[in-house]
Short mmCIF file of C-alpha atoms in Angstrom, two decimals:
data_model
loop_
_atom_site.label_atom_id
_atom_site.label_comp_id
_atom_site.label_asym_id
_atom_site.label_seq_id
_atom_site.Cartn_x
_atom_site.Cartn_y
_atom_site.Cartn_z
CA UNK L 1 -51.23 13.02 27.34
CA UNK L 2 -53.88 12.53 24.25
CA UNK L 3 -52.80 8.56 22.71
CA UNK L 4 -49.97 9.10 20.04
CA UNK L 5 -51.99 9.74 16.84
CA UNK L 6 -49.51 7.60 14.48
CA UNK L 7 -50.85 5.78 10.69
CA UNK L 8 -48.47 2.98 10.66
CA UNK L 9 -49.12 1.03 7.18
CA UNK L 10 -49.13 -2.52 7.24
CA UNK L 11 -48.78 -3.01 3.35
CA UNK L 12 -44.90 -1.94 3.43
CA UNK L 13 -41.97 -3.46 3.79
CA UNK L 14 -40.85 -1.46 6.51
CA UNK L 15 -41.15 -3.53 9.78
CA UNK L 16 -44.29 -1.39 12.27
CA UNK L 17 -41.84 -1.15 15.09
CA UNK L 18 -38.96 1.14 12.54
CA UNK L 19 -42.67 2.93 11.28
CA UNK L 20 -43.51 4.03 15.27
CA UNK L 21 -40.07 5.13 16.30
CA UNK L 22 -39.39 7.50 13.46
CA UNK L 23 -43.30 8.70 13.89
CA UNK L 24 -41.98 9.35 17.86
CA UNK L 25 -38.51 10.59 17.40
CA UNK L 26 -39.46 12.86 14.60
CA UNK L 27 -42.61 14.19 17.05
CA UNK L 28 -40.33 14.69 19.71
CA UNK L 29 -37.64 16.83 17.44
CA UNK L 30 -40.46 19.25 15.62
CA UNK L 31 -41.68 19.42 19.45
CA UNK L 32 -45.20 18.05 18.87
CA UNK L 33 -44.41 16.44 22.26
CA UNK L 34 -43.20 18.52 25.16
CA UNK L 35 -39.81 17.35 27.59
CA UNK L 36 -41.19 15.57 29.87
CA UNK L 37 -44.09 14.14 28.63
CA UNK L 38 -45.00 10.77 29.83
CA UNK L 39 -45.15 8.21 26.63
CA UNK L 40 -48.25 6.00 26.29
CA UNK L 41 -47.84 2.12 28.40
CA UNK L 42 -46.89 -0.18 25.91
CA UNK L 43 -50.46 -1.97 26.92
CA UNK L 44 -52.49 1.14 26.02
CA UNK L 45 -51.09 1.77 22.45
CA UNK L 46 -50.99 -1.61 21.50
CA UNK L 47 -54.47 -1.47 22.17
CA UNK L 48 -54.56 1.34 20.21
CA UNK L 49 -53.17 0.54 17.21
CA UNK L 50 -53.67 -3.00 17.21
CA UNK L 51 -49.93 -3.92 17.18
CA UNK L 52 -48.64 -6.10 19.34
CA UNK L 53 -46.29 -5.57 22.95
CA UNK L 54 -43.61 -6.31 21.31
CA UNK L 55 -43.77 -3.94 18.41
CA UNK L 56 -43.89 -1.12 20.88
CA UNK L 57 -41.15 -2.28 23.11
CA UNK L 58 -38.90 -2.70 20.39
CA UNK L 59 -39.58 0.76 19.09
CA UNK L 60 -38.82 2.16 23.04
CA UNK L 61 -35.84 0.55 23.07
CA UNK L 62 -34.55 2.60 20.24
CA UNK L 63 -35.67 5.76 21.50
CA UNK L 64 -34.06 5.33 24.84
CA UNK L 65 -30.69 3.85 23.34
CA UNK L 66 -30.58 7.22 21.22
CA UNK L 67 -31.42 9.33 24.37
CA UNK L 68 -35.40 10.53 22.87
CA UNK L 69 -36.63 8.92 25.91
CA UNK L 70 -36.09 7.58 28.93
CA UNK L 71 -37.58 5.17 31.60
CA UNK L 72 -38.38 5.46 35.07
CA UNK L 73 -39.08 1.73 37.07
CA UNK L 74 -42.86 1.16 37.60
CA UNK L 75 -43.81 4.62 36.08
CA UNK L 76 -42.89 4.35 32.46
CA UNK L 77 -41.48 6.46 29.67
CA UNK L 78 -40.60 10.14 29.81
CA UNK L 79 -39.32 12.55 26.59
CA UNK L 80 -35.76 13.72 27.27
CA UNK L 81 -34.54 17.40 26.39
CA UNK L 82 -32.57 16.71 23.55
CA UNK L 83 -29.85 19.71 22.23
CA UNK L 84 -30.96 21.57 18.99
CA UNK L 85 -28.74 21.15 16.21
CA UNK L 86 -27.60 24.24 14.09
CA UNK L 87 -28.86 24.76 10.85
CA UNK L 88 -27.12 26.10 8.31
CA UNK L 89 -28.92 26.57 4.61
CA UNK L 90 -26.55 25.24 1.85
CA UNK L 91 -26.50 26.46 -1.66
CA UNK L 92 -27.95 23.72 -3.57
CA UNK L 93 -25.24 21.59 -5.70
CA UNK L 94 -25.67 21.68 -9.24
CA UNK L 95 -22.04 20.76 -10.32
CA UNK L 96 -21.40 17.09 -11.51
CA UNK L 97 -20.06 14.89 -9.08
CA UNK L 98 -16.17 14.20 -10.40
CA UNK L 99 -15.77 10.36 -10.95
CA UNK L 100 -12.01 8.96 -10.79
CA UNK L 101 -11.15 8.78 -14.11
CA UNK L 102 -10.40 5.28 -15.63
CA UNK L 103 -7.75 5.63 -18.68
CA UNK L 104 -8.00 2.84 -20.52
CA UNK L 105 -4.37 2.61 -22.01
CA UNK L 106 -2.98 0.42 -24.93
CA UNK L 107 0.53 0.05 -23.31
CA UNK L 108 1.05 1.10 -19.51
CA UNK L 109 4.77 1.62 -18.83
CA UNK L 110 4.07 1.65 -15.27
CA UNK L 111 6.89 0.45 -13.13
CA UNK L 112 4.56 -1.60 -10.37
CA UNK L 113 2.83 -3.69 -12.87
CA UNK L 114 3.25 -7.42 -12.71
CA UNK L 115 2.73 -10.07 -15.62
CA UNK L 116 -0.51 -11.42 -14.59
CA UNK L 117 -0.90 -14.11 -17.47
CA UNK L 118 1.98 -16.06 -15.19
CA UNK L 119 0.43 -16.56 -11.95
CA UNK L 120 -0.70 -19.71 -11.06
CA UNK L 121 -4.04 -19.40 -10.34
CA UNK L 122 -4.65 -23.25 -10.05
CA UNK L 123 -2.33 -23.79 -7.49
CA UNK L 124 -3.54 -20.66 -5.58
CA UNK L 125 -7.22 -22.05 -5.43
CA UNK L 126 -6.72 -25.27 -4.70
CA UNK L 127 -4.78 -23.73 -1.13
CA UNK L 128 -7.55 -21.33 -0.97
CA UNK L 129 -10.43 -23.81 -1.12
CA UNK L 130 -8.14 -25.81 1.60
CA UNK L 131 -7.85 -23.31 3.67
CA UNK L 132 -11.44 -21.88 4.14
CA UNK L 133 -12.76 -24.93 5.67
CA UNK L 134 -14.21 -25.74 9.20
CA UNK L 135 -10.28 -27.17 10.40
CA UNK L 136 -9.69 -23.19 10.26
CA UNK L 137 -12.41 -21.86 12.18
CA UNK L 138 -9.35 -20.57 14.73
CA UNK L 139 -8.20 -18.72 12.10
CA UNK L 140 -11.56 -16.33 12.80
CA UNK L 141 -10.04 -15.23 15.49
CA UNK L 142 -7.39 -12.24 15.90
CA UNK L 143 -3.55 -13.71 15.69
CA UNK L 144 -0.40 -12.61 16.47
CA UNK L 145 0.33 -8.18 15.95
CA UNK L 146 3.62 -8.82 14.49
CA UNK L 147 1.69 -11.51 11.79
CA UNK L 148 1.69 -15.26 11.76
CA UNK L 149 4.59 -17.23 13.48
CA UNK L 150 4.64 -19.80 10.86
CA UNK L 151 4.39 -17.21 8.06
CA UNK L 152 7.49 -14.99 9.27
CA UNK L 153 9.03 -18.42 10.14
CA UNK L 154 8.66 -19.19 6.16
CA UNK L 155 10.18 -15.41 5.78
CA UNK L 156 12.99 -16.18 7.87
CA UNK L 157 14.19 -19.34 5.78
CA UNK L 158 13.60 -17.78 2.59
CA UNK L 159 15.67 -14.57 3.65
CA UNK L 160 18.81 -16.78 4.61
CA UNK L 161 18.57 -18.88 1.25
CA UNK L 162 18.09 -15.90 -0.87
CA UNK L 163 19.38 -12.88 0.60
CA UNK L 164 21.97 -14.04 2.94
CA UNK L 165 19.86 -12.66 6.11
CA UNK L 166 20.27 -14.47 9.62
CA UNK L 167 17.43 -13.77 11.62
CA UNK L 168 14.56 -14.97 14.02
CA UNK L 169 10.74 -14.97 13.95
CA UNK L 170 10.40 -12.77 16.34
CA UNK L 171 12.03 -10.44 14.66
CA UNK L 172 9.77 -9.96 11.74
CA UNK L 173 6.47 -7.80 11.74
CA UNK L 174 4.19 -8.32 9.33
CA UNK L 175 1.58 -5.24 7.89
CA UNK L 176 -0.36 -4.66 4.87
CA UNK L 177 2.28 -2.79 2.46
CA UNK L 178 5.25 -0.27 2.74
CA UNK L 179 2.96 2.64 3.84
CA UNK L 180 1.24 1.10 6.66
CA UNK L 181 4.90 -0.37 8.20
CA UNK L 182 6.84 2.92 7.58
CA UNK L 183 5.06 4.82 9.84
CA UNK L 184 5.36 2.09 12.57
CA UNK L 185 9.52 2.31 12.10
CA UNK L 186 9.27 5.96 12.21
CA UNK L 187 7.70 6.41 14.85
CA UNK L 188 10.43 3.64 16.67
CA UNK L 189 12.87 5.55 15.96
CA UNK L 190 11.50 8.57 17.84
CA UNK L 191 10.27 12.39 16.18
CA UNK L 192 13.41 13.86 16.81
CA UNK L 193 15.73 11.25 14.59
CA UNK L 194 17.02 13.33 11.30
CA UNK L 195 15.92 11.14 8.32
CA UNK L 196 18.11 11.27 4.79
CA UNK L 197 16.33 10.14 1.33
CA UNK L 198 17.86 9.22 -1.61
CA UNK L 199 17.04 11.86 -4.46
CA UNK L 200 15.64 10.40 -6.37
CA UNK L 201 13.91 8.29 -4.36
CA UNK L 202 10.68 5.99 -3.73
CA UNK L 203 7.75 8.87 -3.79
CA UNK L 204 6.01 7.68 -0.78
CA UNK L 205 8.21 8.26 1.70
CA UNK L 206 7.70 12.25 2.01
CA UNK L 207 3.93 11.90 2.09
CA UNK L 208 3.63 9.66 4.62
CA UNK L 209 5.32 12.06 7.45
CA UNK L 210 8.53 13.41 6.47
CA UNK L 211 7.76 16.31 4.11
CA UNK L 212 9.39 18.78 6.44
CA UNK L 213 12.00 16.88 8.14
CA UNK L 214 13.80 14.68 5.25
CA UNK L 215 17.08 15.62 3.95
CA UNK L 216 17.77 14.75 0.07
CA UNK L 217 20.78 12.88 -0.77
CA UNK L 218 22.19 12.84 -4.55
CA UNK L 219 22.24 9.57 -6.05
CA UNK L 220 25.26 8.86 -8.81
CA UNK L 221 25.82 5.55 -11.09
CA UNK L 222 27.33 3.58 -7.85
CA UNK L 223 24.34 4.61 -5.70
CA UNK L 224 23.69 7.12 -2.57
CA UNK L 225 26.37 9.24 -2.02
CA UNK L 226 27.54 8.46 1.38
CA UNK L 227 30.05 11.40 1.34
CA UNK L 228 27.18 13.79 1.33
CA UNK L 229 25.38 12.04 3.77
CA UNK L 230 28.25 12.37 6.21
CA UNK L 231 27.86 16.34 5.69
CA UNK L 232 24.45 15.89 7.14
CA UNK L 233 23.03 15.62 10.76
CA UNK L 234 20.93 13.03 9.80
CA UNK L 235 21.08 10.09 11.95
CA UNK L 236 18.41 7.65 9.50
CA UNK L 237 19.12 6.79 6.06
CA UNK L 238 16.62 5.25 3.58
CA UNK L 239 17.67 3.20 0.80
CA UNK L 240 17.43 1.00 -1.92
CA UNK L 241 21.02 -0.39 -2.34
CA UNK L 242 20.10 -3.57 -4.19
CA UNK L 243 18.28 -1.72 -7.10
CA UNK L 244 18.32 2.23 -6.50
CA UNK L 245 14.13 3.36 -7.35
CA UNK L 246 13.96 5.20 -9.78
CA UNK L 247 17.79 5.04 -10.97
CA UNK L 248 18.67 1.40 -10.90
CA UNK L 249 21.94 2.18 -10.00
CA UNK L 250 23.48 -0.57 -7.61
CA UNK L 251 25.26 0.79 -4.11
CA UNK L 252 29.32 -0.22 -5.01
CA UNK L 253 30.79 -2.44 -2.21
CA UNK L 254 32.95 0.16 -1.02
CA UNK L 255 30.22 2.69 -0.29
CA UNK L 256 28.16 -0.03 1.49
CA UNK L 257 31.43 -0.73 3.72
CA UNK L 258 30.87 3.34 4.19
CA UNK L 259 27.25 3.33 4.98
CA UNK L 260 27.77 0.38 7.49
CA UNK L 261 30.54 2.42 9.01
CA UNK L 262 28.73 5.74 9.62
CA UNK L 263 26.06 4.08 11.26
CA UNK L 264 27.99 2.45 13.33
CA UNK L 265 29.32 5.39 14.57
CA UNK L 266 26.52 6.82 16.63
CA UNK L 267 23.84 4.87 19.00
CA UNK L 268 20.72 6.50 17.42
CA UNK L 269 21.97 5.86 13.59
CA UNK L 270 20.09 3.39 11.93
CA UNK L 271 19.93 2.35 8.39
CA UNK L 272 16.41 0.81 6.41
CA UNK L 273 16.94 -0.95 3.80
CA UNK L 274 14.32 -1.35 1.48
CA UNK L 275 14.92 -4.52 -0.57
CA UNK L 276 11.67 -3.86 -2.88
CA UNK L 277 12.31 -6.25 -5.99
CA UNK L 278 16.01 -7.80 -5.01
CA UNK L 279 14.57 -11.00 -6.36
CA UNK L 280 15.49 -9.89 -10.25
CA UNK L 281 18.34 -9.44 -11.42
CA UNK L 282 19.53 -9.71 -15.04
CA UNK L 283 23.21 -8.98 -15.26
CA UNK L 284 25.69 -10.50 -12.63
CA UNK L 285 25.22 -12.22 -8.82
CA UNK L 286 22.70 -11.67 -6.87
CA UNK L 287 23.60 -8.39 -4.85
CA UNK L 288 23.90 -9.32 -0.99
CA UNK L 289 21.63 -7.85 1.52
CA UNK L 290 23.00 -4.92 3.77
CA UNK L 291 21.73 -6.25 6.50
CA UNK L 292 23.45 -9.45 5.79
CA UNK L 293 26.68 -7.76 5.74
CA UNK L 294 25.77 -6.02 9.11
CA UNK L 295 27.42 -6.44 12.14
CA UNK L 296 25.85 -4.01 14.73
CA UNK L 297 22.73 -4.17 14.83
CA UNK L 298 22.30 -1.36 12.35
CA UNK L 299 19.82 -2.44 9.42
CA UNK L 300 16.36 -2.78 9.60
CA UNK L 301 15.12 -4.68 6.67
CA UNK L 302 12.26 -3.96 4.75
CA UNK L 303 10.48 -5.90 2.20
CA UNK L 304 7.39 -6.63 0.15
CA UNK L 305 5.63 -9.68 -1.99
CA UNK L 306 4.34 -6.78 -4.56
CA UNK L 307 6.59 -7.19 -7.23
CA UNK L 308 7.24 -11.38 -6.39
CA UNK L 309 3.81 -12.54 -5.95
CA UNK L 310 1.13 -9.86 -6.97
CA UNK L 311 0.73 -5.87 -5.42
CA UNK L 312 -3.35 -6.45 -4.45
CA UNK L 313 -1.84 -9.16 -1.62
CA UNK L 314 -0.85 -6.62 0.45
CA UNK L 315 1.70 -8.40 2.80
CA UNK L 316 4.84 -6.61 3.17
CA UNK L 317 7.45 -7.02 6.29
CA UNK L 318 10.58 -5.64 8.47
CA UNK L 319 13.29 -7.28 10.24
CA UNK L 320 14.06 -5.55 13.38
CA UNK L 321 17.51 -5.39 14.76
CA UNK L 322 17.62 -7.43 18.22
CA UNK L 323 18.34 -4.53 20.28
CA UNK L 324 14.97 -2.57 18.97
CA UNK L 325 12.88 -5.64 19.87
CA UNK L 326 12.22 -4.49 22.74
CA UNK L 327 10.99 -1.02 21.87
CA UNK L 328 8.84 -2.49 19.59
CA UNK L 329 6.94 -4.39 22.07
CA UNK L 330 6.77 -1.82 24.38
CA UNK L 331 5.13 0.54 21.70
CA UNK L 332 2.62 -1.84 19.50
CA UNK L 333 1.38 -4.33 21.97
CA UNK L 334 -1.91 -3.59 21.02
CA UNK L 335 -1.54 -3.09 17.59
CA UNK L 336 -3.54 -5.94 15.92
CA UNK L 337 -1.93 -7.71 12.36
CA UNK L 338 -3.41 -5.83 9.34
CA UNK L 339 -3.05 -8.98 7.09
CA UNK L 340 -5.63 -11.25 7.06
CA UNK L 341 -5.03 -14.56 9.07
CA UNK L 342 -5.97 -16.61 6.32
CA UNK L 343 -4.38 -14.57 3.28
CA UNK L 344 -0.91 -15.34 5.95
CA UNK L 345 -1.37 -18.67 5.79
CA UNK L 346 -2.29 -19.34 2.07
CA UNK L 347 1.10 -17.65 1.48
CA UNK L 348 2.66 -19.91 3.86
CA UNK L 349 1.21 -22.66 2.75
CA UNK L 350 2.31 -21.65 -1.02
CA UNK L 351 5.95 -20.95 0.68
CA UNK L 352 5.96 -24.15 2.61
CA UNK L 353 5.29 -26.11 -0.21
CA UNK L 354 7.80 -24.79 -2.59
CA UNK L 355 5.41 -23.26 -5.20
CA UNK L 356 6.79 -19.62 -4.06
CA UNK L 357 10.27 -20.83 -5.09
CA UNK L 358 9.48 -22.05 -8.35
CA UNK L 359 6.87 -19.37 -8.91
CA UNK L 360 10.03 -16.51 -8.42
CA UNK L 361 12.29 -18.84 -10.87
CA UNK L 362 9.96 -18.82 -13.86
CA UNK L 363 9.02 -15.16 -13.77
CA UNK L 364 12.75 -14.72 -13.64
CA UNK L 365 12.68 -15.78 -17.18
CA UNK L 366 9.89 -14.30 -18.15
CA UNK L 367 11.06 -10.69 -17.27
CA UNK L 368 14.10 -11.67 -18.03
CA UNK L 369 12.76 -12.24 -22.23
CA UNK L 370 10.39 -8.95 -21.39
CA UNK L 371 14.07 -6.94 -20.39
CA UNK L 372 16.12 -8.27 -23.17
CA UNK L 373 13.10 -7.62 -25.69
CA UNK L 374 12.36 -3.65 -24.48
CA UNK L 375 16.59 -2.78 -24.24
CA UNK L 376 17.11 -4.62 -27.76
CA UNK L 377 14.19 -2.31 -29.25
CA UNK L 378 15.88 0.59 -27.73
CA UNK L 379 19.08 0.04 -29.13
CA UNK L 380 17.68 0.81 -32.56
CA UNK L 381 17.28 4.26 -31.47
CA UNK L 382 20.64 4.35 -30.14
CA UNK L 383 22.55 6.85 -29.75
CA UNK L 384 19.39 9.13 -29.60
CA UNK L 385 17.69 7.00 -26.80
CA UNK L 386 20.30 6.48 -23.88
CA UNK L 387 18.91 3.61 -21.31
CA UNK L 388 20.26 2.93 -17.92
CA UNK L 389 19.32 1.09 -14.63
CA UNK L 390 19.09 -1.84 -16.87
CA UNK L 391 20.73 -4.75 -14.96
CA UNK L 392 18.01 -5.56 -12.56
CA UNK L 393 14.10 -4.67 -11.47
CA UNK L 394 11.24 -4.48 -13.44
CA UNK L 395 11.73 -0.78 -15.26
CA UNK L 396 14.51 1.02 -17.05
CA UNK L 397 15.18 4.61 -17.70
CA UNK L 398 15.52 6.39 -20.81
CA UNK L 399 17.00 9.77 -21.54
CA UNK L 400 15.96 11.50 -24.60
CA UNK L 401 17.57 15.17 -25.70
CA UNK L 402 14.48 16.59 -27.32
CA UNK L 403 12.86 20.31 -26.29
CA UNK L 404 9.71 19.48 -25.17
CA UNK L 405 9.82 18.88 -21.36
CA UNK L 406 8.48 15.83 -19.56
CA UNK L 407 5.08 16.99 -19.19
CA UNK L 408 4.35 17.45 -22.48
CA UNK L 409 5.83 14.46 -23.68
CA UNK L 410 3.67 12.55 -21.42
CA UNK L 411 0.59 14.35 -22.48
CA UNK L 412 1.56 13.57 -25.90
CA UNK L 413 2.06 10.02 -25.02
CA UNK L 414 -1.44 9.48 -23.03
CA UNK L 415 -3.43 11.56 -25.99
CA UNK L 416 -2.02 7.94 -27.85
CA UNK L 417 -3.20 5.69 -25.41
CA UNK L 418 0.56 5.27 -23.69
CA UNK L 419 1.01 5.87 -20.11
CA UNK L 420 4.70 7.06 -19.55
CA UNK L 421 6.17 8.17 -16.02
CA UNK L 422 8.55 10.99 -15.61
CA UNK L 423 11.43 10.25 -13.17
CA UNK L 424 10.19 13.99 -11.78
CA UNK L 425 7.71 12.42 -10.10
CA UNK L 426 10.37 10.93 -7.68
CA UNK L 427 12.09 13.88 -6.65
CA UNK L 428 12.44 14.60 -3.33
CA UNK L 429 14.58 18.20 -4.28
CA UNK L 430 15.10 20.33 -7.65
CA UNK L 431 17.70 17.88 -9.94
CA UNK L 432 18.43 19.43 -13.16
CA UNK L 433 18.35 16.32 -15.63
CA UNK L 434 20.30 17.22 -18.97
CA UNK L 435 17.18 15.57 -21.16
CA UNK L 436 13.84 14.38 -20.03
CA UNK L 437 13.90 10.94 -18.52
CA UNK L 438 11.39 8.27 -17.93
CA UNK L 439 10.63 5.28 -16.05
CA UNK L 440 9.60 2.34 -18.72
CA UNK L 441 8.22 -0.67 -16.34
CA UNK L 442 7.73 -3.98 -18.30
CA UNK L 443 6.36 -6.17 -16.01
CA UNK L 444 2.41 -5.75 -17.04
CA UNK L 445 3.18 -5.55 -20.82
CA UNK L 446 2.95 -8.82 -22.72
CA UNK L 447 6.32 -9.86 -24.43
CA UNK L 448 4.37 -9.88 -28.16
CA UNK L 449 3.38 -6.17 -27.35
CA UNK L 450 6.97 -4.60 -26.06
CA UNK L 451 8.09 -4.22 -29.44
CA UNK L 452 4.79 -1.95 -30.90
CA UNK L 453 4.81 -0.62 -27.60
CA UNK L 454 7.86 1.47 -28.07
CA UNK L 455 7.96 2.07 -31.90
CA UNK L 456 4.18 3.84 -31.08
CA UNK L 457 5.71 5.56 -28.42
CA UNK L 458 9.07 6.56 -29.87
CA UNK L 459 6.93 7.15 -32.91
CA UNK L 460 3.95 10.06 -31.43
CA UNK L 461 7.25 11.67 -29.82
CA UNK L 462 8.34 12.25 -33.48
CA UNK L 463 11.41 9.61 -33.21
CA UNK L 464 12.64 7.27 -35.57
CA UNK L 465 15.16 4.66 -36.08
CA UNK L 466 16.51 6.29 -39.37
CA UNK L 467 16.06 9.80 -37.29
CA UNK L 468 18.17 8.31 -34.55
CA UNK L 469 21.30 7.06 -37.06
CA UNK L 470 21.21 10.18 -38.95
CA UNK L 471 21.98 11.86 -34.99
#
């Protein structure tokens, strides 16, 4: 064939041997060189164009890895017949690309924010800067799929001091939030197992896979009511006995004697136990663990640092019953850990140390003095404002009999800079709620700014405290 007539420019910052491929590969695709056409020696174009060997090897070598060309020994390089690929002529785009919007709001009720003021950034750094060091070059390399031993080992203690929970190690797996370990439970516990859902309940358990398949049971003031989930088929309950999301509503001791006892009652019935924020509580004990109180092998226990530590971490965990261990193996022994190695053992290290202890104990007070400040403002609009779920967590609700319906009062309240969260949004099923109701988190608001927060608020709804006596 005639030499390949290519200008390659010197001046450029593109490298001579990324200049010749394209010049080839693009030849070879408008067919300017025929299938089977044998490709200059890497001598003779050199020569050519006054580039060196190596420049044209290197630009070969990419051809023939992306299948342009390929190489016979002692003859040298031959174009390949390459498949056409359809075109199809697109109408040109002249909308505006939609950007994620990014409300900037004065107060954000939302019910997942932490106080970020509190967290001891000093202490955090200095394990950091300890950590990502040389000594830790094995941590480069992949660890354990159910997370670091001494991380769930530091999960284990802290389980049976805090939450009454006896377990092992081994039985704790480690993943990167709630969504990323529900799916791995689920699918233990086999597609055909029924699943039940409080309703209300925690919002991403439908959309991660059981929209079609997840029965919705009522929730009252003493928690999920086990009576109607005995009228079910369901064989897998999820729940948040400890502090009922969104409701707050605590499971009473005799209905968790119930919900032990119908599990117990068939092989395949299994309970999880989502102990999301157990660690504050405002009114009262601490509320035991179910799976504490479990003596079959019927809880699987699922937590999260999100509310304790901060939500970006992204560690969250499950305790498997003994008897599932097994299974678990079986099914994930090539699932890798989806938590950094070295973010587990900063947060062991933190654990180990005692810091996460006396980190939990002082935001105790703190959202302790953020829940006494947002019910006490409240109960100037009493009766008009009703609150409940108010002994524990980091939100309340509020009930307010006015006509406008939740949507509009949350428009009304984000045209004033206040982001507001229906309890709606959590509804697994229709629930006819006699007034609109909201979820009014606490955790990311200052203390100093509670107070304004829900006069402005109470305020652009068209509420006042004189409004609310003369009621």
């Amino acid at each position: 064939m005639d030499m390949l007539m290519f200008t390659l420019d010197k001046n450029t910052a593109k490298p001579l041997y990324e200049q010749l491929y394209i010049g080839i590969k693009d030849a070879i695709i408008d067919k300017q060189i025929e299938v089977g056409t044998k490709l200059p020696s890497k001598k003779k174009l050199a020569d050519f164009l006054n580039i060196s060997q190596t420049t044209i090897e290197i630009a070969y070598s990419q051809l023939m890895a992306e299948g342009y060309v390929g190489s016979k020994p002692r003859i040298g390089f031959f174009v390949e017949e390459i498949d056409e690929l359809p075109f199809i002529e697109k109408e040109p785009l002249n909308m505006p690309i939609e950007t994620a919007k990014n409300n900037t709001y004065q107060f954000d009720f939302h019910p997942g924010k932490i106080d970020t003021d509190s967290f001891p950034f000093s202490i955090w750094r200095k394990y950091a800067k300890n950590l990502y060091d040389q000594s830790s070059k094995e941590l480069l390399q992949i660890g354990d799929p159910q997370g670091e031993f001494v991380l769930r080992a530091e999960i284990s203690n802290y389980l049976y001091q805090s939450r009454g929970i006896t377990c092992k190690p081994e039985q704790i797996v480690i993943g990167s939030g709630t969504e990323q370990l529900l799916p791995m439970i689920l699918r233990l516990l086999g597609d055909d197992s029924k699943f039940a859902l409080e309703n209300p309940g925690y919002s991403a358990i439908p959309r991660i896979q059981l929209e079609n398949r997840a029965l919705p049971i009522p929730v009252d003031d003493d928690g999920l009511m086990v009576d109607e989930l005995e009228k079910t088929n369901a064989n897998i309950v999820y729940i948040t006995p400890s502090h009922q999301f969104p409701t707050g509503a605590v499971l009473s001791a005799t209905r968790r004697t119930q919900l032990l006892n119908w599990a117990a009652k068939g092989e395949d019935r299994y309970i999880i136990e989502d102990d999301y924020d157990s660690e504050f509580r405002y009114k009262g004990k601490p509320i035991p663990a179910l799976q504490g109180m479990d003596q079959n092998n019927k809880v699987i226990y699922l937590s999260t640092f999100t509310k304790s530590l901060m939500p970006s971490l992204r560690v969250a965990y499950f305790v498997l019953p003994l008897p599932l261990l097994a299974k678990y193996k079986q099914l994930f022994n090539f699932y890798s850990a989806t938590v950094p190695r070295f973010d587990q053992h900063l947060l062991t290290d933190f654990m180990r140390d005692g810091y996460f202890s006396k980190h939990l104990n002082r935001m105790r007070k703190i959202y302790r003095k953020k829940h006494e400040k947002l019910t006490e403002v409240f109960e100037t609009y009493y009766p008009l404002v009703s609150i409940t779920g108010d002994k524990a967590g980091m939100h309340i609700l509020i009930s307010i009999p006015l006509s406008k319906g939740e949507d509009e009062l949350k428009e009304i309240a984000e045209k004033n800079k206040i982001a507001i969260y229906p309890v709606s949004d959590y509804l697994l099923s229709p629930i006819e709620w006699k007034f609109p109701t909201f979820l009014l988190g606490f955790g990311g608001i200052p203390l100093d700014q509670i107070e304004e927060g829900v006069h402005q608020l109470m305020k652009c709804w068209g509420i006042s405290k004189s409004t609310s006596k003369a009621r």
